Coordinates of C-alpha atoms and ligand atoms in Angstrom, one line a residue:
X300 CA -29.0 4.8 -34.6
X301 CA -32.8 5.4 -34.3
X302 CA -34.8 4.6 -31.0
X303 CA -36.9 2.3 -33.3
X304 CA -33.5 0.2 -33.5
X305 CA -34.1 -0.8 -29.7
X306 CA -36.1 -3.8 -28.5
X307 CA -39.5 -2.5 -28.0
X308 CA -39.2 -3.8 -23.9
X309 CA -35.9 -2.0 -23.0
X310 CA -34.3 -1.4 -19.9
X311 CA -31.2 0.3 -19.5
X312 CA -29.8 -2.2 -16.7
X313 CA -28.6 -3.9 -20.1
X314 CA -26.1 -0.9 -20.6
X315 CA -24.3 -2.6 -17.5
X316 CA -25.0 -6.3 -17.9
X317 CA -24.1 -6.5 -21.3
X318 CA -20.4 -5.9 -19.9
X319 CA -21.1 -9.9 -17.5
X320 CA -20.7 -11.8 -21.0
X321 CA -17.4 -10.5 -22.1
X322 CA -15.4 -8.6 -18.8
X323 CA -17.0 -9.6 -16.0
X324 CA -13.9 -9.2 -13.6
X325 CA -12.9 -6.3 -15.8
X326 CA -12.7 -3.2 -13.0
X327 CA -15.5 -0.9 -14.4
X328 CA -15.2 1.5 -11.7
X329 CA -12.0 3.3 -10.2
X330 CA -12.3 5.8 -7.0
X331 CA -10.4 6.6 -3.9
X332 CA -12.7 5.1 -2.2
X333 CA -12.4 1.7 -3.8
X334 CA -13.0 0.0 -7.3
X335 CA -15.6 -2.4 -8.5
X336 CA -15.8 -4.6 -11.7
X337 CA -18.4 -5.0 -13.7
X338 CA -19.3 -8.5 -12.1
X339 CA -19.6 -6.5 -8.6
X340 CA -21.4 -3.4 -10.0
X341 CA -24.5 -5.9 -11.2
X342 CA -24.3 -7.6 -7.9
X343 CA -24.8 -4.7 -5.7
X344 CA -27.1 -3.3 -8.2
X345 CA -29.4 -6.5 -7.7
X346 CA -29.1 -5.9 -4.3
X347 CA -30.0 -2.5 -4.0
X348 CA -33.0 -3.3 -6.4
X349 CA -34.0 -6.2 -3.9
X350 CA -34.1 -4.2 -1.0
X351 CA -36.0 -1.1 -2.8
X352 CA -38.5 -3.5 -3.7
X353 CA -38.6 -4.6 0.0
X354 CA -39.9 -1.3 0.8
X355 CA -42.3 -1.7 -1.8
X356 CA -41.0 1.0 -4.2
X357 CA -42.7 0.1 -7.4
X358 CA -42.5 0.8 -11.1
X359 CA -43.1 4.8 -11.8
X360 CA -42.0 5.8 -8.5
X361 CA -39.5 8.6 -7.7
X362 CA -36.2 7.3 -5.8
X363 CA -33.8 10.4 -5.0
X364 CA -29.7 9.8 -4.8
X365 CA -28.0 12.9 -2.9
X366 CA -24.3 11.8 -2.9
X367 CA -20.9 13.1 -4.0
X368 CA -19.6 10.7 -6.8
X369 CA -19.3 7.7 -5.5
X370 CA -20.4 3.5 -6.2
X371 CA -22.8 3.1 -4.1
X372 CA -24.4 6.3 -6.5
X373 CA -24.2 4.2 -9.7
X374 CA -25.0 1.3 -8.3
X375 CA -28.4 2.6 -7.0
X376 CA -29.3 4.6 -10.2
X377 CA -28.8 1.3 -12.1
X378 CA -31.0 -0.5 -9.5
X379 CA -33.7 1.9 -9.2
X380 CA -34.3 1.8 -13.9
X381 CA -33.9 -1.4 -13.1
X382 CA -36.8 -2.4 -11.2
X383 CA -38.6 -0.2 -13.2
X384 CA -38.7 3.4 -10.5
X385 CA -36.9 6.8 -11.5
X386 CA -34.3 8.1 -10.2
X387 CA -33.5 11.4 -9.3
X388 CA -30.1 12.2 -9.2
X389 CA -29.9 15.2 -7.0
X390 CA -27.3 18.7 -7.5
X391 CA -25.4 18.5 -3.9
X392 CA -25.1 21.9 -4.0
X393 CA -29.1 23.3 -3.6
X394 CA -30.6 24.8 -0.3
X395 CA -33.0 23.3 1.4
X396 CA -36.1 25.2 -0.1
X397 CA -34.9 23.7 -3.6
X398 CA -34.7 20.7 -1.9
X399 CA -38.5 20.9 -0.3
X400 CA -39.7 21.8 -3.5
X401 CA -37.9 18.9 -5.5
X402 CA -39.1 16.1 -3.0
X403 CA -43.0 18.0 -2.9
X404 CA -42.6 18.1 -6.9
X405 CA -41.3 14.6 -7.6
X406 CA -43.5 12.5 -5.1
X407 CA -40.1 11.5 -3.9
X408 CA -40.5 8.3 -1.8
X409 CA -36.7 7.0 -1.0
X410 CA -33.9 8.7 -0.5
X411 CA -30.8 7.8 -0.8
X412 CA -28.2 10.6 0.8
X413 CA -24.8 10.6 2.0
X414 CA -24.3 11.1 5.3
X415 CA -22.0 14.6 4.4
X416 CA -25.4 16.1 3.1
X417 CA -28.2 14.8 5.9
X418 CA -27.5 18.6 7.4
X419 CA -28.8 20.3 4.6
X420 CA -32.4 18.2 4.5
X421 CA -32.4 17.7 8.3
X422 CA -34.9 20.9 8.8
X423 CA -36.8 19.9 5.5
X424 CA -37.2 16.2 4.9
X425 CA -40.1 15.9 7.5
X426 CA -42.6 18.0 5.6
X427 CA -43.0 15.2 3.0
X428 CA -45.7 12.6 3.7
X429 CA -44.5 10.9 0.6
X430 CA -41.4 10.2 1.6
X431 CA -41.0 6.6 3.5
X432 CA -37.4 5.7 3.8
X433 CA -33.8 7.7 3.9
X434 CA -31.0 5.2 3.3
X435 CA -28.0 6.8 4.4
X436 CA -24.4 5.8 2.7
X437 CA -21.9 6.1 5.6
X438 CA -23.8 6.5 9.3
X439 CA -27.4 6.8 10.0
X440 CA -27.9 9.6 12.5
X441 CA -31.4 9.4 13.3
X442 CA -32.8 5.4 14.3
X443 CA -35.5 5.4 11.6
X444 CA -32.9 5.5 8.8
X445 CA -30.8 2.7 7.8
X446 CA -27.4 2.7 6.5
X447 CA -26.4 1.7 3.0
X448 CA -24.2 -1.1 3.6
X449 CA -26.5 -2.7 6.4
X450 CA -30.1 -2.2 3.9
X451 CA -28.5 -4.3 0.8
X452 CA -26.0 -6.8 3.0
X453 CA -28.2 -9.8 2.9
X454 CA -30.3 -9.0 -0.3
X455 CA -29.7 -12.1 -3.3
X456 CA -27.0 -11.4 -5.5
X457 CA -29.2 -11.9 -9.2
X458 CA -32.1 -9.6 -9.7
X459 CA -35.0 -10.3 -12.9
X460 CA -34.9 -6.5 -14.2
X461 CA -38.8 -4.9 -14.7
X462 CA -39.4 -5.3 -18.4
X463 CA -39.9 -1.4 -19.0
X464 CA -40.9 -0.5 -22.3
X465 CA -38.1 2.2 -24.5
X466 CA -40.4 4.9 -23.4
X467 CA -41.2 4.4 -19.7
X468 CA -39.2 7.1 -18.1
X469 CA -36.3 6.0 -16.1
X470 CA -34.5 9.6 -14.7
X471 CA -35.9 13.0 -13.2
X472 CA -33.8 16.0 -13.4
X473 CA -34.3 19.4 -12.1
X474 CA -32.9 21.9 -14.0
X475 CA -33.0 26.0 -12.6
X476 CA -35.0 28.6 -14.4
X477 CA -34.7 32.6 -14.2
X478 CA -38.3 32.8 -12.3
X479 CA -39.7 29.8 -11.0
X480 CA -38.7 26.4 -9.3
X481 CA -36.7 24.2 -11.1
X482 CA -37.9 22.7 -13.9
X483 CA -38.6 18.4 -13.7
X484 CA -37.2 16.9 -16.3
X485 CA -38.0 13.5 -17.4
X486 CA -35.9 11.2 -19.6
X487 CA -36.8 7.5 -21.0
X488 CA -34.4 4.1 -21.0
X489 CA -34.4 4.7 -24.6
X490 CA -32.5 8.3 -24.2
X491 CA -29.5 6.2 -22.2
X492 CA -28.4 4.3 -25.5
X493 CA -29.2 6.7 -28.1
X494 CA -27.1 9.2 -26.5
X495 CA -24.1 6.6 -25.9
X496 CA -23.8 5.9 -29.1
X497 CA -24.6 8.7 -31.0
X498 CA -22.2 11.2 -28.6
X499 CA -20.2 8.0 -27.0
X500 CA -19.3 6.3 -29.8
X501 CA -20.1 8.1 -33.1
X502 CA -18.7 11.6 -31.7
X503 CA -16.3 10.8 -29.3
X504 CA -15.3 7.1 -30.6
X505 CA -14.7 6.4 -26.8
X506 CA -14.2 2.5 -27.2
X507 CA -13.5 -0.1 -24.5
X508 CA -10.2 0.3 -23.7
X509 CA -10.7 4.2 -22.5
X510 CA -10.8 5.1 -19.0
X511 CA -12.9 8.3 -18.8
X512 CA -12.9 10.7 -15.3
X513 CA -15.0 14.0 -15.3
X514 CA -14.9 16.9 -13.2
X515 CA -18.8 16.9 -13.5
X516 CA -20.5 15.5 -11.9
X517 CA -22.9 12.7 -11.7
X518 CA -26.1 14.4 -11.3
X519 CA -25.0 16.7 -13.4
X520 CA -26.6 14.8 -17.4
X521 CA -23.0 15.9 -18.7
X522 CA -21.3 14.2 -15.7
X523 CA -23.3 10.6 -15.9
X524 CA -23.3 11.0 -19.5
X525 CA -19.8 10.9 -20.1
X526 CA -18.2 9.0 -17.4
X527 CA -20.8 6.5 -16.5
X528 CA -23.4 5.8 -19.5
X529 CA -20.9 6.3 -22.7
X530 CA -17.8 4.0 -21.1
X531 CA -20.1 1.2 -19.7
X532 CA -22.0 1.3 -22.9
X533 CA -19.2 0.4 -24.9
X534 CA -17.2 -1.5 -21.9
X535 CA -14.7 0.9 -20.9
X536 CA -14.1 1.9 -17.2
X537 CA -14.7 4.9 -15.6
X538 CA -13.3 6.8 -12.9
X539 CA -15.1 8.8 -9.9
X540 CA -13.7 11.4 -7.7
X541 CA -15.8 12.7 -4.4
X542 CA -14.7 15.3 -3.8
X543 CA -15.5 19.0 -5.4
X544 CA -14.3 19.6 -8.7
X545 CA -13.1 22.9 -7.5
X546 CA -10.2 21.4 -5.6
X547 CA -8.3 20.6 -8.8
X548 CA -5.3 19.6 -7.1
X549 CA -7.6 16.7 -6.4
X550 CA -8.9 16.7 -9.5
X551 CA -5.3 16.3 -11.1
X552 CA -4.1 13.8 -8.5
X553 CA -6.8 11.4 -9.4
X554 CA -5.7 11.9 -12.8
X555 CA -2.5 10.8 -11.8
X556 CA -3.6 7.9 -9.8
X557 CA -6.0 6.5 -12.1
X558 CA -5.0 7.7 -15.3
X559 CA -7.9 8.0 -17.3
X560 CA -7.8 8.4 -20.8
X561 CA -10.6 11.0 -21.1
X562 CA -10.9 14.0 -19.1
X563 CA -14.6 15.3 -19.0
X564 CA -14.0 18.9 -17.9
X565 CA -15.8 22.1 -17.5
X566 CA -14.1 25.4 -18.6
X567 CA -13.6 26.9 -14.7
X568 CA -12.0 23.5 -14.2
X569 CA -9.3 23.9 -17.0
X570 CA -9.1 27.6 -15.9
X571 CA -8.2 26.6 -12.3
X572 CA -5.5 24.2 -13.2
X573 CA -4.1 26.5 -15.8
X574 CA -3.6 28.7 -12.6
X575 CA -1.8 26.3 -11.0
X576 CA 1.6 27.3 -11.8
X577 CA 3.8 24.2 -13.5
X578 CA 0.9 21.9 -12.9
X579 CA 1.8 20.1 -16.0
X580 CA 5.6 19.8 -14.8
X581 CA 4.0 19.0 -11.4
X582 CA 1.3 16.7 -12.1
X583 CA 1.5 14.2 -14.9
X584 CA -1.2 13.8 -17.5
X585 CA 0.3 11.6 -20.0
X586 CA -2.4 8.8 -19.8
X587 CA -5.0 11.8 -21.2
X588 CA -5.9 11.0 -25.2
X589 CA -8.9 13.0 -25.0
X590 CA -10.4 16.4 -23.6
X591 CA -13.8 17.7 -23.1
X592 CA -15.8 20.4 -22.1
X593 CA -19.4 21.5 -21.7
X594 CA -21.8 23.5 -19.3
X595 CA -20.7 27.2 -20.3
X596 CA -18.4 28.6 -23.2
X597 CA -15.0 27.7 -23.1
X598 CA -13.0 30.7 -23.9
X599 CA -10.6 30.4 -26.8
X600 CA -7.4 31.7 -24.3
X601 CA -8.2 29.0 -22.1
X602 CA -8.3 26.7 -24.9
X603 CA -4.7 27.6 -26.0
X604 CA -3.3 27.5 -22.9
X605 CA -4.1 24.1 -22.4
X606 CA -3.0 23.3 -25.7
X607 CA 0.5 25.0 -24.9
X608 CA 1.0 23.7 -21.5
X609 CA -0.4 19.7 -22.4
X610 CA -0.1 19.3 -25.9
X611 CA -3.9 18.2 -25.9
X612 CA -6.7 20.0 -27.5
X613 CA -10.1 20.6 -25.8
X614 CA -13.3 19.7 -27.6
X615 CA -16.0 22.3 -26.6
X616 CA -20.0 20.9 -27.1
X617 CA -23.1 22.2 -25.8
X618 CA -26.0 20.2 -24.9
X619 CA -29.0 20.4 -22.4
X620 CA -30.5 18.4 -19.5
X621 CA -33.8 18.6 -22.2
X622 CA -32.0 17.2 -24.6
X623 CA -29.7 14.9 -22.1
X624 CA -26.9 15.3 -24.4
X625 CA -24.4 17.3 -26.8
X626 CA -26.1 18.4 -30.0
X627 CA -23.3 20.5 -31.1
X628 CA -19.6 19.9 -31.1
X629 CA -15.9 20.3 -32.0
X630 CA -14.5 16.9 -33.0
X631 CA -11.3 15.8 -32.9
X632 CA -9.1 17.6 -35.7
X633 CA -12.0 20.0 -36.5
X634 CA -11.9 22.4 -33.9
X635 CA -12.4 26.2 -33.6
X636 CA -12.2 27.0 -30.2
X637 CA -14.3 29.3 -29.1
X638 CA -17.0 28.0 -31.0
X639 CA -19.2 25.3 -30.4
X640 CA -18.4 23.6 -33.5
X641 CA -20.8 21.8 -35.5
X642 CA -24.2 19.9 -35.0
X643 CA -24.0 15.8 -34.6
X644 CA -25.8 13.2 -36.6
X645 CA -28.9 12.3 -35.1
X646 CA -29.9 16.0 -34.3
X647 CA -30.6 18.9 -36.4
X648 CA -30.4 22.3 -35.1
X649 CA -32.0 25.6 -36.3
X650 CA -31.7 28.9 -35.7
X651 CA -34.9 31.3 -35.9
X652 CA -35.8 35.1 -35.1
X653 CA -38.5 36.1 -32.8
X654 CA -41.3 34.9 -35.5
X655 CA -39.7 31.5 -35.6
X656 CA -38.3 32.2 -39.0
X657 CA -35.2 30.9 -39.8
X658 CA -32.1 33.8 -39.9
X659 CA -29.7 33.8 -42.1
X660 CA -26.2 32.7 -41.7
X661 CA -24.2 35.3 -39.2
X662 CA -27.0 36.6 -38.2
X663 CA -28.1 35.6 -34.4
X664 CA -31.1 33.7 -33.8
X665 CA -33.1 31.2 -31.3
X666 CA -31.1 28.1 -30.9
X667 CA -33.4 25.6 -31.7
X668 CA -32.8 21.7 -31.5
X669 CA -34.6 18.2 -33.0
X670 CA -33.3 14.6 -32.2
X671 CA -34.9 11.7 -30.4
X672 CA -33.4 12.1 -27.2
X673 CA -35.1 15.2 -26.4
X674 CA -38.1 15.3 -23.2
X675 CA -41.3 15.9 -23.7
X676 CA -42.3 18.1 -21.3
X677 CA -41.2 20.0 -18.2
X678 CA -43.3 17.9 -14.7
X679 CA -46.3 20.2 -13.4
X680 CA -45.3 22.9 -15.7
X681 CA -47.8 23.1 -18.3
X682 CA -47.2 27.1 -19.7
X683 CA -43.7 26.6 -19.3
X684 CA -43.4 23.2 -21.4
X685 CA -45.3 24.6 -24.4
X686 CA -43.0 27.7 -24.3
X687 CA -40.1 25.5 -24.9
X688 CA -41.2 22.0 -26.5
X689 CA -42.6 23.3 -30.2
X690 CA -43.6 20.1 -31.8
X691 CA -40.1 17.8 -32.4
X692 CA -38.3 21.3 -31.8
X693 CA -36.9 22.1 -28.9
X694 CA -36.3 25.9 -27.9
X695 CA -33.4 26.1 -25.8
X696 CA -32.9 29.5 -24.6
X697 CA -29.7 30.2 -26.3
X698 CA -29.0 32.5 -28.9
X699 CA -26.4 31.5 -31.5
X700 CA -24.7 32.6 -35.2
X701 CA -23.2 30.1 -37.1
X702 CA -20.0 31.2 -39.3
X703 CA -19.3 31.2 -43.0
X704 CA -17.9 27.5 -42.4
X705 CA -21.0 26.2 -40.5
X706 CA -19.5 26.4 -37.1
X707 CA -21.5 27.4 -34.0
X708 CA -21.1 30.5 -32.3
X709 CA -22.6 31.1 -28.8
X710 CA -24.3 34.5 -28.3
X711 CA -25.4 34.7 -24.6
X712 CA -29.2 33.3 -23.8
X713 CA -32.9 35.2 -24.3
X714 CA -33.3 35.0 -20.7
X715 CA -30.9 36.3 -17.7
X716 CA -29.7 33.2 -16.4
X717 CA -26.0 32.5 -16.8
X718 CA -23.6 29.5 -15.8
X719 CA -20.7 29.6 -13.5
X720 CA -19.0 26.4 -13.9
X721 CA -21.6 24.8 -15.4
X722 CA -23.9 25.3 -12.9
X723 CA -27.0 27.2 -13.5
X724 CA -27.2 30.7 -11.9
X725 CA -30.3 32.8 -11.6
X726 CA -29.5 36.8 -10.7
X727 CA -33.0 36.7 -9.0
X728 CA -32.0 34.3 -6.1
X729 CA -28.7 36.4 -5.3
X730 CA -30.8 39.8 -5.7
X731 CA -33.0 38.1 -2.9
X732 CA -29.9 37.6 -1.0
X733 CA -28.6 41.0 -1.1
X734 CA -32.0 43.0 -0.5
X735 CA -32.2 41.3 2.7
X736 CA -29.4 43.5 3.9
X737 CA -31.1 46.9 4.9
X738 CA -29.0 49.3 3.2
X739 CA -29.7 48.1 -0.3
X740 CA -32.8 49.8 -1.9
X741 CA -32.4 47.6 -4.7
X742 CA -30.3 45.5 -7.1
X743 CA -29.7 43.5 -10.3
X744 CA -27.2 41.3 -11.2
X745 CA -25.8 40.1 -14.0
X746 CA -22.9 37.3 -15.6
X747 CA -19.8 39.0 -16.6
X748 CA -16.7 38.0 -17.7
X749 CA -13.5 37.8 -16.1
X750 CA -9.8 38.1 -16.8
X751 CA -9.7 34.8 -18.2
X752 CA -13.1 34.9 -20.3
X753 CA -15.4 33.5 -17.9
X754 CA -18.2 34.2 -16.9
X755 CA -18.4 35.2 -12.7
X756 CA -22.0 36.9 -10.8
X757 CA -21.3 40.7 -10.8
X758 CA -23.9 42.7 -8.7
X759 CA -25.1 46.5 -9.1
X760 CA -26.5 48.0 -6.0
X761 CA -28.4 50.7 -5.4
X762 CA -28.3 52.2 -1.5
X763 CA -31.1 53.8 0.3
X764 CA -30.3 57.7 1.2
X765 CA -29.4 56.5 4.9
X766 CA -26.2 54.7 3.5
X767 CA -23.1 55.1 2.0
X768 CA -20.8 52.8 -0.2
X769 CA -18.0 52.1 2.0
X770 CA -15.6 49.4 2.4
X771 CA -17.3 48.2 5.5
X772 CA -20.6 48.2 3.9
X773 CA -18.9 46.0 0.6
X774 CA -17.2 43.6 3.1
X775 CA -20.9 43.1 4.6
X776 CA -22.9 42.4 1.7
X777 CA -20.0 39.6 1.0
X778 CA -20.6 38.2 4.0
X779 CA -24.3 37.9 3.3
X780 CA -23.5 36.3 0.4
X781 CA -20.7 33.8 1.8
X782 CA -23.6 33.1 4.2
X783 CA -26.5 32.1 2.2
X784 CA -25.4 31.2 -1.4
X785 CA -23.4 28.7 -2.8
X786 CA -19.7 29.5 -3.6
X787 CA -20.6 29.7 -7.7
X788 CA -23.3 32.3 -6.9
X789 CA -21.2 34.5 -4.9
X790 CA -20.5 37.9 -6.6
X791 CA -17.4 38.4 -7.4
X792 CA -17.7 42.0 -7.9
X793 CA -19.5 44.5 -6.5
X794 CA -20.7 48.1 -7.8
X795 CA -22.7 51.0 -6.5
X796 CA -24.9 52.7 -8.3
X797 CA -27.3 55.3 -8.2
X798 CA -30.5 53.8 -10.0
X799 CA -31.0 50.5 -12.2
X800 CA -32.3 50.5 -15.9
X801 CA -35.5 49.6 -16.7
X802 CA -38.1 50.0 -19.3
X803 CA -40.9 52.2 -19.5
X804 CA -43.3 49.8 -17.7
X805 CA -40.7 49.0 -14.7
X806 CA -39.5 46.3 -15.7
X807 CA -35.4 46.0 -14.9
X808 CA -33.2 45.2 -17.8
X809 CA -30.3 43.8 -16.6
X810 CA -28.6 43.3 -20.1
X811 CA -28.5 47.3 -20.6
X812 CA -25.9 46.8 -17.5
X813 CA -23.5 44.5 -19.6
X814 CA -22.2 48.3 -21.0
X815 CA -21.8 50.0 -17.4
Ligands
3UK292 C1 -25.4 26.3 -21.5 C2 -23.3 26.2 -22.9 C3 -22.2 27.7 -24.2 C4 -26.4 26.7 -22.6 C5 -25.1 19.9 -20.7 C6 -23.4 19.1 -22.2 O1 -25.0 22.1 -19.6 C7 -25.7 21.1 -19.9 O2 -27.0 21.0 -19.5 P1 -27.9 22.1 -18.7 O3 -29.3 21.7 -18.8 O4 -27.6 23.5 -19.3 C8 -27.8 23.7 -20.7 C9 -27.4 25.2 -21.1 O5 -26.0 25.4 -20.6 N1 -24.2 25.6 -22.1 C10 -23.9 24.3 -22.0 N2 -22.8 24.0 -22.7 C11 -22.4 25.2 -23.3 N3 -23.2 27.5 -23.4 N4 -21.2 26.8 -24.6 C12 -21.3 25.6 -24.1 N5 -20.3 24.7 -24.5 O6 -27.1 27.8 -22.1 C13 -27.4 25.4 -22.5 O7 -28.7 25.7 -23.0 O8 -27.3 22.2 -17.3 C14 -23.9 20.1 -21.4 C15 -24.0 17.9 -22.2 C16 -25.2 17.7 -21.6 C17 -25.7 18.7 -20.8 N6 -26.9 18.5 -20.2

């Protein structure tokens, strides 16, 4: 499928309303919290679209959703392509200066929050002039905000969608860099098709009678992608969970009660449940035909084990928020786990040295991708976007080898940023955190593996002469960190040493301490 196969005036509301003609009472949505067909999921999105319109929200403006998984969160991303806004799905796990910066960056004018998260934009969300309305999903605290339920209760049931052309952006992301804010990611109504059916349906063969639930989630492009865009796209159901993917035994109950037959997971997620001792004698996972992961390499051990203890065998793929999708993959019967397997039709992939040559095969190189989902720039980040958009090539920081049988091998990234459960992780913001304390001079940290393969924050630090490394001093800097980052970013190790390396011109080279 080529975008020029769309209709030229496109919106993606369709990927949901196609579903009224042939399963309108069909449940399209599953969750704890209550289920929804696909008859109810276009009437609350018209309703939401009504009352964003109400507060004059208008085509090509920014509408922010800040919410564990839950219906009301699909139901206003829908509404807000629809009438022709983007939305910005927002990471529930940022601090508030992120947060300042994303609304300041992306013009945001609604927001739409869950009541579990208005204590982490309370001191923040009154520096933006832009932003006119917070819609609160559960209870309002403050009397200028309205609650979900209330704002769309009395809004008309049918809605005429904006007739947006393929190319009129439709979703913001913001993705984390080493140095810099996040990086404003923009992605088109034509993206949202493309990428169902060329990773939906012609990778995956997910088809309507699947049931897919991920462990991502839905701000996360790999989350939406797979559990939201590729099963309504081809009228399957999907299944949302709200609470964190780190609680697996939650995780593995919904499995239970809804019994999906995808699992969208990420490799900390398998690894967790692995460590859950008879958790396939305890919980069961027949309904599961299909596994998936993404965000970070999946370690060929962890890959095994779950093949021992559930029979089922884990398709690893890589893809990018730039890209919105998976480029490379292992598909079903060809897999080599540990690998990334092989690249997908619709995208071609090459791998280059510093020149931009092409290397040859085993040797490591510049991942490099081309397809038509792919941005076009990075928002307000001029330097940075023609660093990584070259023409229809897109450079995506990872450095790669590809074996003798044309699969994909994964070779760390050109910059220091690493992911911990598929979440980004910058070793600048927890070096921040830890030079705060006064005893450390300075510090450098760094991704490194643990017993199971993957990848956990490790920090160095170096003490001024006034201090020692003792026990107490450890259990401080912990606390520091327990206090101010998010659980991913907390090092899991700590060492001491005497001085960090660094090139001749000062600058710290933090993969020299991968060999300490
Ligand atoms: C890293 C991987 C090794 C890699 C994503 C699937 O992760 C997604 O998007 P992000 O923009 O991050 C992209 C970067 O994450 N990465 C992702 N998957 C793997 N590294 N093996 C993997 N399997 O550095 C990549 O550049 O957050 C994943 C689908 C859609 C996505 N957006």
């Amino acid at each position: 499928m080529k975008a020029a196969d769309l209709p030229q005036y496109y919106n993606i509301c369709q990927i949901l309303e196609h579903n009224l003609a042939a399963r309108a009472d069909k449940t399209a949505l599953y969750s704890a919290e209550g289920c929804m067909t696909f008859r109810q999921a276009v009437a609350q999105v018209n309703q939401v679209g009504h009352a964003l319109k109400k507060l004059d929200v208008r085509f090509g403006d920014c509408v922010g959703i800040l919410s564990p998984d839950r219906a009301e969160w699909v139901t206003a991303f829908f509404a807000i392509a629809k009438i022709g806004a983007t939305a910005l799905g927002m990471n529930t796990l940022l601090n508030g200066e992120e947060y300042n910066y994303i609304l300041r960056d992306s013009r945001l004018r609604v927001l739409i929050v869950h009541q579990s998260l208005l204590g982490t934009i309370a001191s923040i969300r009154d520096q933006h002039s832009t932003l006119e309305q917070v819609i609160v999903i559960g209870q309002a605290a403050r009397a200028e905000d309205r609650s979900f339920a209330d704002w769309i209760k009395n809004e008309p049931l049918t809605l005429q969608a904006e007739p947006t052309h393929r190319d009129d952006f439709c979703s913001l992301h913001y993705s984390s860099g080493t140095t810099g804010p996040p990086k404003g990611i923009l992605h088109a109504h034509k993206d949202y098709p493309l990428i169902a059916q060329l990773v939906g349906v012609d990778l995956f063969g997910i088809n309507e009678s699947d049931r897919t639930f991920s462990a991502a989630k839905l701000f996360f492009v790999y989350g939406i992608g797979a559990n939201l865009i590729f099963p309504w796209y081809v009228g399957a159901s999907c299944v949302l969970y709200a609470g964190s993917s780190r609680q697996v035994a939650g995780v593995l109950q919904t499995i239970e009660s809804f019994e999906p037959t995808i699992f969208v997971g990420v490799p900390t997620v398998y690894s967790a449940i692995l460590a859950l001792p008879e958790f396939h004698q305890r919980y069961d996972l027949s309904s599961l035909r299909m596994c998936l992961s993404a965000g970070e390499a999946l370690p060929a051990p962890v890959w095994q084990a779950w093949k021992d203890g559930t029979g089922l065998e884990i398709l690893d793929t890589i893809g990018c928020t730039e890209s919105y999708h998976t480029f490379l993959a292992n598909r079903p019967g060809t897999i080599r786990p540990g690998s990334s397997g092989k690249p997908l039709a619709g995208y071609e992939i090459r791998l280059v040295d510093d020149d931009g040559l092409d290397v040859s095969q085993g040797e490591t190189g510049h991942l490099m991708v081309k397809g038509e989902s792919v941005a076009l720039f990075y928002l307000h980040q001029y330097e940075k976007s023609r660093e990584t958009f070259r023409g229809e090539w897109l450079l995506t920081g990872d450095r790669y080898y590809v074996d003798e049988d044309g699969f994909y091998w994964h070779a760390g990234r050109g910059d220091d940023m690493f992911k911990v459960g598929g979440l980004w992780v910058s070793p600048i913001e927890i070096e921040h955190v830890l030079n705060t304390h006064e005893a450390v001079l300075e510090c450098a940290v760094i991704g490194q593996r643990d017993h199971a393969g993957l990848v956990k924050p490790k920090a160095f630090v170096c003490l001024d002469h006034e201090h020692r490394a003792t026990g107490e001093l450890l259990a401080e800097l912990l606390k520091l960190c327990v206090a101010k980052l998010a659980i991913h970013k907390r090092p899991r190790w700590v060492e001491f040493i005497d001085t960090l390396p660094r090139t001749a011109t000062g600058k710290m080279q933090r993969f020299k301490l991968h060999d300490y």
